[in-house]
Short mmCIF file of C-alpha atoms in Angstrom, two decimals:
data_model
loop_
_atom_site.label_atom_id
_atom_site.label_comp_id
_atom_site.label_asym_id
_atom_site.label_seq_id
_atom_site.Cartn_x
_atom_site.Cartn_y
_atom_site.Cartn_z
CA MET A 3 187.42 72.09 98.65
CA ILE A 4 184.38 74.33 99.04
CA LYS A 5 184.44 76.44 102.18
CA PRO A 6 181.68 75.39 104.63
CA GLY A 7 178.83 77.85 104.95
CA GLN A 8 179.32 78.30 108.68
CA VAL A 9 182.78 79.83 108.11
CA PHE A 10 182.24 83.59 107.74
CA ASP A 11 184.69 85.33 105.42
CA ARG A 12 188.22 83.84 105.72
CA ASP A 13 188.28 83.36 101.93
CA PHE A 14 191.99 84.17 101.73
CA GLU A 15 192.89 81.74 104.52
CA TRP A 16 190.63 78.98 103.21
CA ARG A 17 192.05 79.29 99.70
CA HIS A 18 195.60 78.78 100.93
CA LEU A 19 194.69 75.98 103.35
CA ALA A 20 192.64 74.16 100.71
CA ALA A 21 195.46 74.46 98.19
CA PHE A 22 197.88 73.06 100.76
CA VAL A 23 195.64 70.07 101.48
CA GLU A 24 194.84 69.37 97.83
CA ARG A 25 198.44 69.67 96.63
CA ARG A 26 199.77 66.28 95.56
CA SER A 27 203.39 65.60 96.45
CA ASP A 28 205.64 62.66 97.19
CA ARG A 29 207.34 64.40 100.09
CA PRO A 30 206.20 65.87 103.44
CA GLN A 31 204.39 69.21 103.40
CA LEU A 32 204.44 71.49 106.46
CA ALA A 33 202.13 74.42 107.19
CA VAL A 34 202.48 76.76 110.17
CA VAL A 35 199.31 78.64 111.13
CA SER A 36 199.39 81.31 113.81
CA GLY A 37 197.32 84.18 115.13
CA ARG A 38 196.27 85.71 118.41
CA ARG A 39 193.65 83.95 120.48
CA ARG A 40 189.97 84.32 119.61
CA MET A 41 190.64 84.73 115.86
CA GLY A 42 188.80 81.52 114.92
CA LYS A 43 191.84 79.40 114.02
CA THR A 44 190.49 76.29 115.72
CA PHE A 45 187.09 76.71 114.08
CA LEU A 46 188.79 77.07 110.70
CA LEU A 47 191.17 74.11 111.09
CA GLU A 48 188.51 71.81 112.51
CA ALA A 49 186.39 72.58 109.44
CA LEU A 50 189.39 71.91 107.20
CA ALA A 51 190.14 68.55 108.82
CA ARG A 52 186.49 67.56 108.69
CA GLU A 53 186.06 68.49 105.02
CA ALA A 54 189.30 66.73 104.01
CA GLY A 55 188.88 63.65 106.21
CA GLY A 56 191.96 64.51 108.24
CA PHE A 57 193.18 64.19 111.81
CA TYR A 58 192.73 67.04 114.27
CA PHE A 59 194.33 67.20 117.71
CA GLY A 60 193.87 70.20 119.98
CA ALA A 61 196.55 70.31 122.66
CA THR A 62 195.87 71.63 126.16
CA GLU A 63 198.02 72.78 129.03
CA ALA A 64 199.14 69.48 130.53
CA THR A 65 202.19 67.49 131.54
CA GLU A 66 204.12 65.64 128.87
CA THR A 67 202.72 62.31 130.06
CA GLU A 68 199.10 63.46 129.93
CA SER A 69 199.61 65.17 126.56
CA LEU A 70 200.96 61.90 125.12
CA LEU A 71 197.96 60.04 126.52
CA LEU A 72 195.47 62.50 125.02
CA PHE A 73 197.31 62.44 121.69
CA ALA A 74 197.27 58.63 121.62
CA GLU A 75 193.53 58.57 122.38
CA ALA A 76 192.77 60.99 119.55
CA LEU A 77 194.96 59.07 117.10
CA THR A 78 193.39 55.77 118.14
CA GLU A 79 189.95 57.12 117.31
CA TYR A 80 191.14 58.55 113.98
CA VAL A 81 192.74 55.33 112.69
CA GLY A 82 190.13 53.06 114.26
CA ALA A 83 192.76 50.92 115.98
CA PRO A 84 191.37 47.76 117.64
CA THR A 85 193.36 48.46 120.81
CA PRO A 86 194.29 51.81 122.34
CA LEU A 87 197.60 53.23 121.19
CA ARG A 88 200.26 53.93 123.81
CA PHE A 89 203.39 56.04 123.38
CA ALA A 90 206.30 56.17 125.78
CA SER A 91 207.72 59.37 124.27
CA TRP A 92 207.04 62.03 121.67
CA ASP A 93 209.77 60.45 119.57
CA GLU A 94 207.69 57.28 119.33
CA ALA A 95 204.44 59.23 118.85
CA ILE A 96 205.73 61.33 115.93
CA VAL A 97 207.25 58.33 114.17
CA HIS A 98 203.85 56.61 114.35
CA LEU A 99 202.07 59.80 113.25
CA PHE A 100 204.20 59.99 110.11
CA SER A 101 203.41 56.37 109.29
CA VAL A 102 199.71 57.21 109.57
CA GLY A 103 200.19 60.28 107.36
CA ALA A 104 201.88 58.15 104.71
CA GLU A 105 198.87 55.84 104.47
CA ARG A 106 195.97 58.32 104.69
CA PRO A 107 195.27 61.22 102.32
CA GLY A 108 193.81 63.60 104.92
CA PRO A 109 195.83 66.38 106.58
CA ILE A 110 197.28 66.08 110.09
CA VAL A 111 196.44 69.09 112.26
CA ILE A 112 198.08 69.75 115.64
CA ASP A 113 196.47 72.78 117.25
CA GLU A 114 197.99 74.83 120.10
CA PHE A 115 201.38 73.33 119.36
CA PRO A 116 203.16 75.66 121.87
CA TYR A 117 201.51 73.75 124.73
CA LEU A 118 203.28 70.60 123.55
CA SER A 119 206.65 72.17 122.78
CA LYS A 120 206.69 73.86 126.19
CA VAL A 121 206.69 70.52 128.05
CA ALA A 122 208.61 68.70 125.29
CA PRO A 123 211.23 71.15 123.94
CA ALA A 124 212.69 68.47 121.65
CA LEU A 125 209.45 68.18 119.68
CA PRO A 126 210.40 70.63 116.85
CA SER A 127 213.69 68.73 116.37
CA ILE A 128 211.86 65.41 116.24
CA LEU A 129 209.51 66.80 113.59
CA GLN A 130 212.46 68.14 111.61
CA ARG A 131 214.10 64.72 111.62
CA GLU A 132 210.95 62.95 110.45
CA ILE A 133 210.28 65.56 107.75
CA ASP A 134 213.81 65.11 106.43
CA ARG A 135 213.46 61.34 106.54
CA GLY A 136 210.12 61.61 104.79
CA VAL A 137 211.77 63.25 101.79
CA SER A 138 213.85 60.15 101.01
CA ARG A 139 210.99 57.82 101.95
CA ARG A 140 208.56 59.71 99.69
CA ASN A 141 206.11 60.25 102.54
CA PRO A 142 203.23 62.53 101.33
CA ILE A 143 202.11 63.57 104.84
CA ARG A 144 200.59 67.04 105.11
CA LEU A 145 201.19 68.41 108.60
CA LEU A 146 199.69 71.63 109.95
CA LEU A 147 201.02 73.13 113.19
CA CYS A 148 198.89 75.86 114.74
CA GLY A 149 199.33 78.07 117.78
CA SER A 150 198.18 81.24 119.51
CA ALA A 151 201.40 82.06 121.36
CA MET A 152 202.72 84.48 118.76
CA SER A 153 206.21 84.72 120.19
CA VAL A 154 206.57 80.91 120.17
CA MET A 155 205.11 80.46 116.69
CA GLY A 156 207.26 83.30 115.39
CA ARG A 157 210.41 81.53 116.53
CA LEU A 158 209.36 78.19 115.07
CA LEU A 159 210.70 79.01 111.61
CA ALA A 160 213.21 81.72 112.50
CA GLY A 161 216.98 81.81 112.61
CA THR A 162 218.50 78.46 113.46
CA ALA A 163 215.21 76.86 114.57
CA PRO A 164 214.95 73.15 113.62
CA LEU A 165 211.97 73.67 111.30
CA ARG A 166 213.41 76.64 109.44
CA GLY A 167 213.24 76.08 105.69
CA ARG A 168 210.81 73.15 106.00
CA ALA A 169 207.49 75.03 105.76
CA ASN A 170 205.48 75.12 102.54
CA LEU A 171 202.87 77.47 103.99
CA GLU A 172 203.09 80.13 106.71
CA LEU A 173 199.71 81.66 107.44
CA VAL A 174 198.71 84.27 110.02
CA VAL A 175 195.00 84.44 110.86
CA ARG A 176 194.28 88.09 111.62
CA PRO A 177 191.21 89.94 112.93
CA PHE A 178 188.49 90.86 110.45
CA ASP A 179 189.18 94.22 108.83
CA TYR A 180 186.88 96.96 110.05
CA GLN A 181 184.54 96.78 107.05
CA MET A 182 184.14 93.01 107.33
CA ALA A 183 183.67 93.28 111.11
CA ALA A 184 180.70 95.58 110.54
CA GLY A 185 179.08 92.91 108.39
CA PHE A 186 179.92 90.19 110.92
CA TRP A 187 178.08 92.09 113.65
CA GLY A 188 175.29 93.23 111.33
CA ALA A 189 176.11 96.91 111.93
CA ASP A 190 174.62 98.64 108.89
CA ASP A 191 174.94 102.12 110.42
CA PRO A 192 178.56 103.35 109.96
CA ALA A 193 178.32 105.50 113.11
CA LEU A 194 177.42 102.38 115.09
CA ALA A 195 180.05 100.29 113.31
CA VAL A 196 182.88 102.63 114.38
CA ARG A 197 181.78 102.62 118.03
CA LEU A 198 181.32 98.87 118.02
CA HIS A 199 184.73 98.29 116.45
CA ALA A 200 186.30 100.59 119.04
CA VAL A 201 185.15 98.08 121.68
CA VAL A 202 185.45 94.61 120.15
CA GLY A 203 187.61 95.21 117.08
CA GLY A 204 187.62 92.44 114.50
CA THR A 205 187.88 89.48 116.87
CA PRO A 206 185.27 86.91 115.79
CA ALA A 207 184.98 85.08 119.13
CA TYR A 208 183.70 88.15 120.94
CA ARG A 209 180.29 87.81 119.35
CA ARG A 210 180.04 84.36 120.94
CA PHE A 211 181.26 85.86 124.24
CA VAL A 212 178.08 87.96 124.35
CA ASN A 213 175.78 85.18 123.12
CA ASP A 214 175.33 86.80 119.70
CA ASP A 215 173.92 89.94 121.31
CA ALA A 216 174.58 92.76 118.83
CA PRO A 217 173.27 96.33 119.15
CA THR A 218 170.19 96.78 117.01
CA ASP A 219 170.99 100.41 116.11
CA LEU A 220 172.95 103.44 117.31
CA ALA A 221 170.35 104.21 119.99
CA ASP A 222 170.91 100.72 121.43
CA PHE A 223 174.70 101.07 121.72
CA ASP A 224 174.77 102.39 125.30
CA ASP A 225 172.44 99.64 126.51
CA TRP A 226 174.51 97.06 124.60
CA VAL A 227 177.68 98.21 126.40
CA LEU A 228 175.90 97.86 129.75
CA ARG A 229 174.53 94.37 129.06
CA THR A 230 177.71 92.95 127.53
CA VAL A 231 181.24 94.25 128.08
CA LEU A 232 180.38 96.01 131.37
CA ASP A 233 178.29 93.13 132.74
CA PRO A 234 180.27 90.89 135.14
CA GLY A 235 178.13 87.95 134.03
CA THR A 236 179.51 87.88 130.46
CA PRO A 237 182.83 86.31 129.40
CA LEU A 238 183.74 89.57 127.64
CA PHE A 239 183.84 91.41 130.97
CA ARG A 240 187.20 89.93 132.06
CA GLU A 241 188.59 89.19 128.61
CA ALA A 242 191.04 92.12 128.51
CA ARG A 243 192.60 90.99 131.79
CA TYR A 244 192.84 87.39 130.57
CA LEU A 245 194.44 88.48 127.29
CA LEU A 246 197.44 89.94 129.06
CA ASP A 247 197.86 86.85 131.26
CA GLU A 248 197.49 84.41 128.38
CA GLU A 249 199.70 86.21 125.90
CA THR A 250 202.60 87.36 128.03
CA GLU A 251 202.85 85.17 131.13
CA ALA A 252 204.09 88.38 132.74
CA ARG A 253 205.94 88.08 136.03
CA ASP A 254 204.99 91.66 136.88
CA PRO A 255 201.45 92.08 135.48
CA GLY A 256 201.06 95.45 137.20
CA LEU A 257 203.92 96.90 135.15
CA PHE A 258 202.48 95.50 131.91
CA HIS A 259 199.02 96.91 132.68
CA SER A 260 200.58 100.30 133.48
CA VAL A 261 202.41 100.33 130.14
CA LEU A 262 199.18 99.57 128.30
CA SER A 263 197.34 102.18 130.35
CA ALA A 264 199.92 104.81 129.40
CA VAL A 265 199.46 104.09 125.69
CA ALA A 266 195.68 104.01 126.03
CA HIS A 267 195.81 107.46 127.63
CA GLY A 268 197.78 108.94 124.74
CA ARG A 269 201.39 108.48 125.88
CA SER A 270 202.67 106.98 122.65
CA SER A 271 206.41 107.65 122.91
CA ARG A 272 208.82 105.58 124.97
CA GLY A 273 209.68 108.58 127.11
CA GLY A 274 206.02 109.46 127.60
CA ILE A 275 205.19 105.91 128.69
CA ALA A 276 208.09 105.86 131.16
CA ASP A 277 207.05 109.23 132.60
CA TYR A 278 203.43 108.11 132.98
CA ILE A 279 204.31 105.00 134.99
CA GLY A 280 207.15 106.57 136.96
CA ARG A 281 209.99 104.49 135.53
CA LYS A 282 213.13 105.22 133.56
CA SER A 283 213.01 104.63 129.81
CA THR A 284 215.62 101.89 130.20
CA ASP A 285 213.36 100.05 132.65
CA ILE A 286 210.46 99.54 130.25
CA GLY A 287 212.33 97.96 127.35
CA HIS A 288 211.39 94.42 128.38
CA PRO A 289 207.62 94.92 128.76
CA LEU A 290 207.49 96.88 125.50
CA THR A 291 209.30 94.08 123.67
CA VAL A 292 207.11 91.36 125.18
CA LEU A 293 203.90 93.24 124.37
CA GLU A 294 205.09 93.76 120.79
CA ASP A 295 206.11 90.12 120.36
CA CYS A 296 202.72 88.84 121.47
CA GLY A 297 200.83 91.27 119.25
CA LEU A 298 199.13 93.37 121.92
CA LEU A 299 201.22 96.44 121.20
CA ARG A 300 202.67 97.70 117.95
CA ARG A 301 205.18 100.39 117.08
CA ASP A 302 204.30 102.67 114.16
CA PRO A 303 207.06 104.86 112.70
CA ASP A 304 206.75 108.62 112.37
CA LEU A 305 206.86 108.88 108.58
CA PHE A 306 208.71 112.21 108.70
CA HIS A 307 211.32 111.40 111.35
CA SER A 308 213.55 108.38 110.93
CA GLY A 309 214.06 106.60 114.23
CA LYS A 310 210.97 108.06 115.92
CA SER A 311 207.88 105.95 116.48
CA HIS A 312 204.54 105.83 118.24
CA TYR A 313 203.25 102.89 120.28
CA ARG A 314 199.65 101.88 119.75
CA ILE A 315 197.53 99.14 121.31
CA ALA A 316 196.65 96.49 118.72
CA GLU A 317 193.54 95.13 120.47
CA PRO A 318 190.71 97.68 120.82
CA LEU A 319 189.16 95.85 123.79
CA ILE A 320 192.33 96.51 125.82
CA THR A 321 192.10 100.26 125.14
CA PHE A 322 188.44 100.22 126.20
CA TYR A 323 189.34 98.29 129.35
CA GLN A 324 192.21 100.60 130.31
CA VAL A 325 190.23 103.81 129.76
CA VAL A 326 186.73 102.83 130.87
CA MET A 327 186.86 99.71 133.03
CA ARG A 328 190.14 99.48 134.94
CA PRO A 329 189.81 102.81 136.81
CA GLN A 330 186.41 101.73 138.20
CA TRP A 331 186.82 97.95 138.37
CA GLY A 332 185.38 97.67 141.89
CA LEU A 333 182.19 99.48 140.96
CA LEU A 334 181.77 97.35 137.84
CA GLU A 335 182.17 94.12 139.80
CA SER A 336 179.48 95.29 142.20
CA GLY A 337 177.04 95.74 139.32
CA ARG A 338 177.08 99.55 139.05
CA ALA A 339 177.80 99.62 135.32
CA ALA A 340 175.32 102.39 134.48
CA LEU A 341 177.02 104.77 136.92
CA VAL A 342 180.47 103.97 135.51
CA TRP A 343 179.40 104.24 131.86
CA ASN A 344 177.62 107.57 132.31
CA ALA A 345 180.77 109.02 133.87
CA ALA A 346 183.03 107.48 131.22
CA LYS A 347 181.21 108.50 128.03
CA ALA A 348 183.32 111.62 127.53
CA ARG A 349 186.54 109.63 128.02
CA PHE A 350 185.26 106.98 125.62
CA ALA A 351 184.70 109.63 122.95
CA SER A 352 188.08 111.37 123.38
CA GLN A 353 190.43 108.53 124.35
CA VAL A 354 188.82 105.47 122.73
CA ALA A 355 186.56 106.38 119.81
CA GLY A 356 188.61 109.38 118.66
CA PRO A 357 192.01 107.63 118.33
CA HIS A 358 190.25 104.55 116.93
CA PHE A 359 188.58 106.65 114.25
CA GLU A 360 192.04 107.95 113.26
CA GLU A 361 193.26 104.36 112.96
CA LEU A 362 190.29 103.40 110.78
CA CYS A 363 191.05 106.37 108.52
CA ARG A 364 194.61 105.09 108.10
CA ARG A 365 193.25 101.66 107.25
CA PHE A 366 190.85 103.18 104.74
CA ALA A 367 193.80 104.93 103.07
CA VAL A 368 195.08 101.59 101.72
CA THR A 369 191.76 100.33 100.37
CA ASP A 370 190.92 100.18 96.69
CA GLN A 371 188.46 103.04 97.14
CA ALA A 372 191.19 105.27 98.59
CA THR A 373 193.73 104.28 95.94
CA GLU A 374 191.37 105.64 93.30
CA LEU A 375 191.33 108.96 95.17
CA TRP A 376 195.13 109.17 95.43
CA GLY A 377 195.68 108.11 91.83
CA ASP A 378 198.52 105.79 92.76
CA LEU A 379 199.24 102.78 94.95
CA PRO A 380 200.30 103.72 98.52
CA ALA A 381 203.67 102.42 99.65
CA GLU A 382 203.43 103.65 103.25
CA VAL A 383 200.51 104.86 105.32
CA GLY A 384 200.86 106.23 108.82
CA SER A 385 201.10 109.45 110.79
CA GLY A 386 203.76 112.09 111.26
CA VAL A 387 204.68 115.29 113.05
CA LEU A 388 206.05 118.43 111.40
CA THR A 389 207.70 121.35 113.18
CA ASP A 390 206.62 124.77 111.98
CA HIS A 391 209.49 126.98 113.16
CA LYS A 392 207.88 130.11 111.74
CA MET A 393 204.71 129.62 113.80
CA ARG A 394 206.59 127.91 116.65
CA ALA A 395 204.17 125.02 116.56
CA LYS A 396 203.96 121.34 115.77
CA LEU A 397 201.58 120.01 113.15
CA GLU A 398 200.37 116.47 113.75
CA LEU A 399 199.13 114.74 110.61
CA ASP A 400 196.83 111.82 111.41
CA VAL A 401 196.86 110.18 107.97
CA VAL A 402 199.89 110.37 105.69
CA VAL A 403 200.05 108.45 102.42
CA LEU A 404 203.44 108.14 100.69
CA ALA A 405 204.18 106.75 97.25
CA GLN A 406 207.01 104.35 96.57
CA ALA A 407 210.47 105.84 97.01
CA ASP A 408 212.27 105.97 93.65
CA PRO A 409 216.08 106.25 93.70
CA GLY A 410 217.26 109.77 92.97
CA GLU A 411 213.71 111.17 93.03
CA ARG A 412 211.91 113.24 95.66
CA ARG A 413 209.50 111.18 97.75
CA ARG A 414 205.96 111.82 96.56
CA VAL A 415 203.30 112.56 99.13
CA LEU A 416 200.00 111.24 97.81
CA SER A 417 197.83 112.52 100.62
CA ILE A 418 197.90 114.20 104.02
CA GLY A 419 194.83 114.24 106.22
CA GLU A 420 193.43 115.21 109.56
CA ALA A 421 190.83 113.10 111.37
CA LYS A 422 188.37 114.54 113.89
CA TRP A 423 185.87 112.27 115.61
CA GLY A 424 183.57 114.70 117.38
CA LYS A 425 184.41 118.02 115.71
CA THR A 426 182.80 119.74 112.74
CA MET A 427 185.65 120.46 110.33
CA GLY A 428 186.00 123.72 108.43
CA PRO A 429 188.41 126.05 106.57
CA SER A 430 190.84 126.28 109.52
CA ASP A 431 191.49 122.54 109.25
CA VAL A 432 192.13 122.84 105.54
CA ALA A 433 194.48 125.77 106.16
CA ARG A 434 196.51 123.65 108.60
CA LEU A 435 196.83 120.91 105.98
CA ALA A 436 197.87 123.46 103.35
CA ARG A 437 200.56 124.79 105.71
CA ALA A 438 201.75 121.21 106.34
CA ARG A 439 202.04 120.72 102.60
CA GLU A 440 204.22 123.85 102.36
CA LEU A 441 206.50 122.51 105.10
CA LEU A 442 206.82 119.19 103.30
CA THR A 443 207.77 120.98 100.09
CA GLU A 444 210.44 122.90 102.01
CA ARG A 445 211.78 119.61 103.36
CA GLY A 446 212.26 118.21 99.86
CA TYR A 447 209.11 116.14 99.36
CA ASP A 448 207.24 116.16 96.07
CA THR A 449 203.82 117.61 96.91
CA THR A 450 202.77 118.47 93.37
CA ASP A 451 199.76 116.13 93.45
CA THR A 452 199.26 115.88 97.22
CA ARG A 453 195.59 115.61 98.13
CA LEU A 454 194.40 117.32 101.30
CA VAL A 455 191.81 115.22 103.14
CA CYS A 456 189.46 116.01 106.01
CA TYR A 457 188.13 112.90 107.77
CA SER A 458 185.24 113.76 110.06
CA GLY A 459 183.20 111.66 112.42
CA ALA A 460 180.81 114.60 112.85
CA SER A 461 180.28 116.90 109.85
CA PHE A 462 181.72 119.70 107.72
CA THR A 463 180.89 123.41 107.66
CA GLY A 464 179.15 124.80 104.63
CA ASP A 465 181.85 127.40 103.91
CA LEU A 466 184.39 124.77 102.91
CA ALA A 467 183.26 125.34 99.35
CA ASP A 468 184.71 128.87 99.60
CA SER A 469 188.14 127.57 100.66
CA PRO A 470 191.02 128.39 98.26
CA GLU A 471 191.91 124.71 98.48
CA THR A 472 189.78 121.84 97.22
CA PRO A 473 190.01 119.19 99.93
CA ILE A 474 188.59 115.72 99.84
CA LEU A 475 185.87 115.41 102.48
CA LEU A 476 185.33 111.96 103.92
CA GLY A 477 182.68 111.18 106.51
CA ILE A 478 182.02 107.97 108.41
CA ALA A 479 179.81 106.60 105.64
CA ASP A 480 182.66 106.94 103.15
CA LEU A 481 184.76 104.54 105.23
CA TYR A 482 182.06 101.86 104.85
CA PRO A 483 181.16 101.74 101.14
CA SER A 484 179.74 98.25 101.55
CA ALA A 485 179.30 95.61 104.24
CA SER A 486 179.00 91.85 104.28
CA ARG A 487 176.67 89.95 106.59
CA PRO A 488 177.25 86.55 108.22
#
């Protein structure tokens, strides 16, 4: 199937979905599609069902009785039944659905499946039974289950879950990568693209949330912030608050917001988070786990210290909300956005744009362009901290690129880099990287071909050419070698 023109990017996802739909088999085929809200899953699956002549049902939060009624109405319309279908239970509904799937070539799509399984916990077991029956009955149904509740969808095929081992396709719809997001928003200026991505990330729906209002250029960015994310009249204004409610169903939302606020303000360790919110480390295990499971928080390992890790917020809009919006929520609701934004610009640069630029540099380090610079394929990319006992200091490396670990061989370090958003980088930065390389050599790493990299969101001093080292200098434009437009 040819991807419809209105679907921007998603070539990888469409290729797998189209192959699933077009695959001919004499037994049931199951696909599980997941992804956080606002990623465009519904848009993608509706297009798939439409192109393939299939059945699409989008579940809503409802009682089991109402959900059955809505499902029956949708199925009645799809099959063109002369009289409305009625189901007394999901057992009866799924049996009928499989009979429809056996007779019609189009795929069967059930979107927001967690809404249904929440009020009908037996539903996955019923599907498992019918899939297993369909094998002996040679039923060619192609069933796609989709959901945004990541923790629920993650358990659907795990462990001893009824549907484990039945899926032919497991697909996660992720945000656009930062280069594709620039094209989606039409941000040709890399300096604008970084700032824009630091606010809305790669979530496709956010462009619709601001009525397709995109900043025209870098000079328009401040005004764009005021008329969109800081304007109480736009859906994007309250989105960060809704995300937490929708994803976690937190019983203590204040605690969850405080955990996210701690990470947004640079407290990335478990102990640092606990200290920031005034709790013991043992008291924050549950919110950290929940936020990780739903994809709002992630834990990145320190590449030089086994067992140590750093927590980072996975959704840029939440970082922006915690740093810029939440402290002055009352003023923003009263329409005083200009006052709040003028006071928050410095915090945005240091606590939002700066850390986000570091993250984009780590993402760049795994691109094809970066691989050519390293001369080998990266196995791990992250950050790490080294202790310099001689200087009694700690060296934080923002971008570390490691090669694959070969048994019996020293681990090769392909690249170490430092990223500075608002600082002009010079010989002192290169000297710090050279010292870090010495420390890594002392610790048993192979640094023979390690490239030293300066990533700058500002500029570089002219005397870098006189440095005894030959670093790789990467500016913002180097992170965006090309862009695609919608």
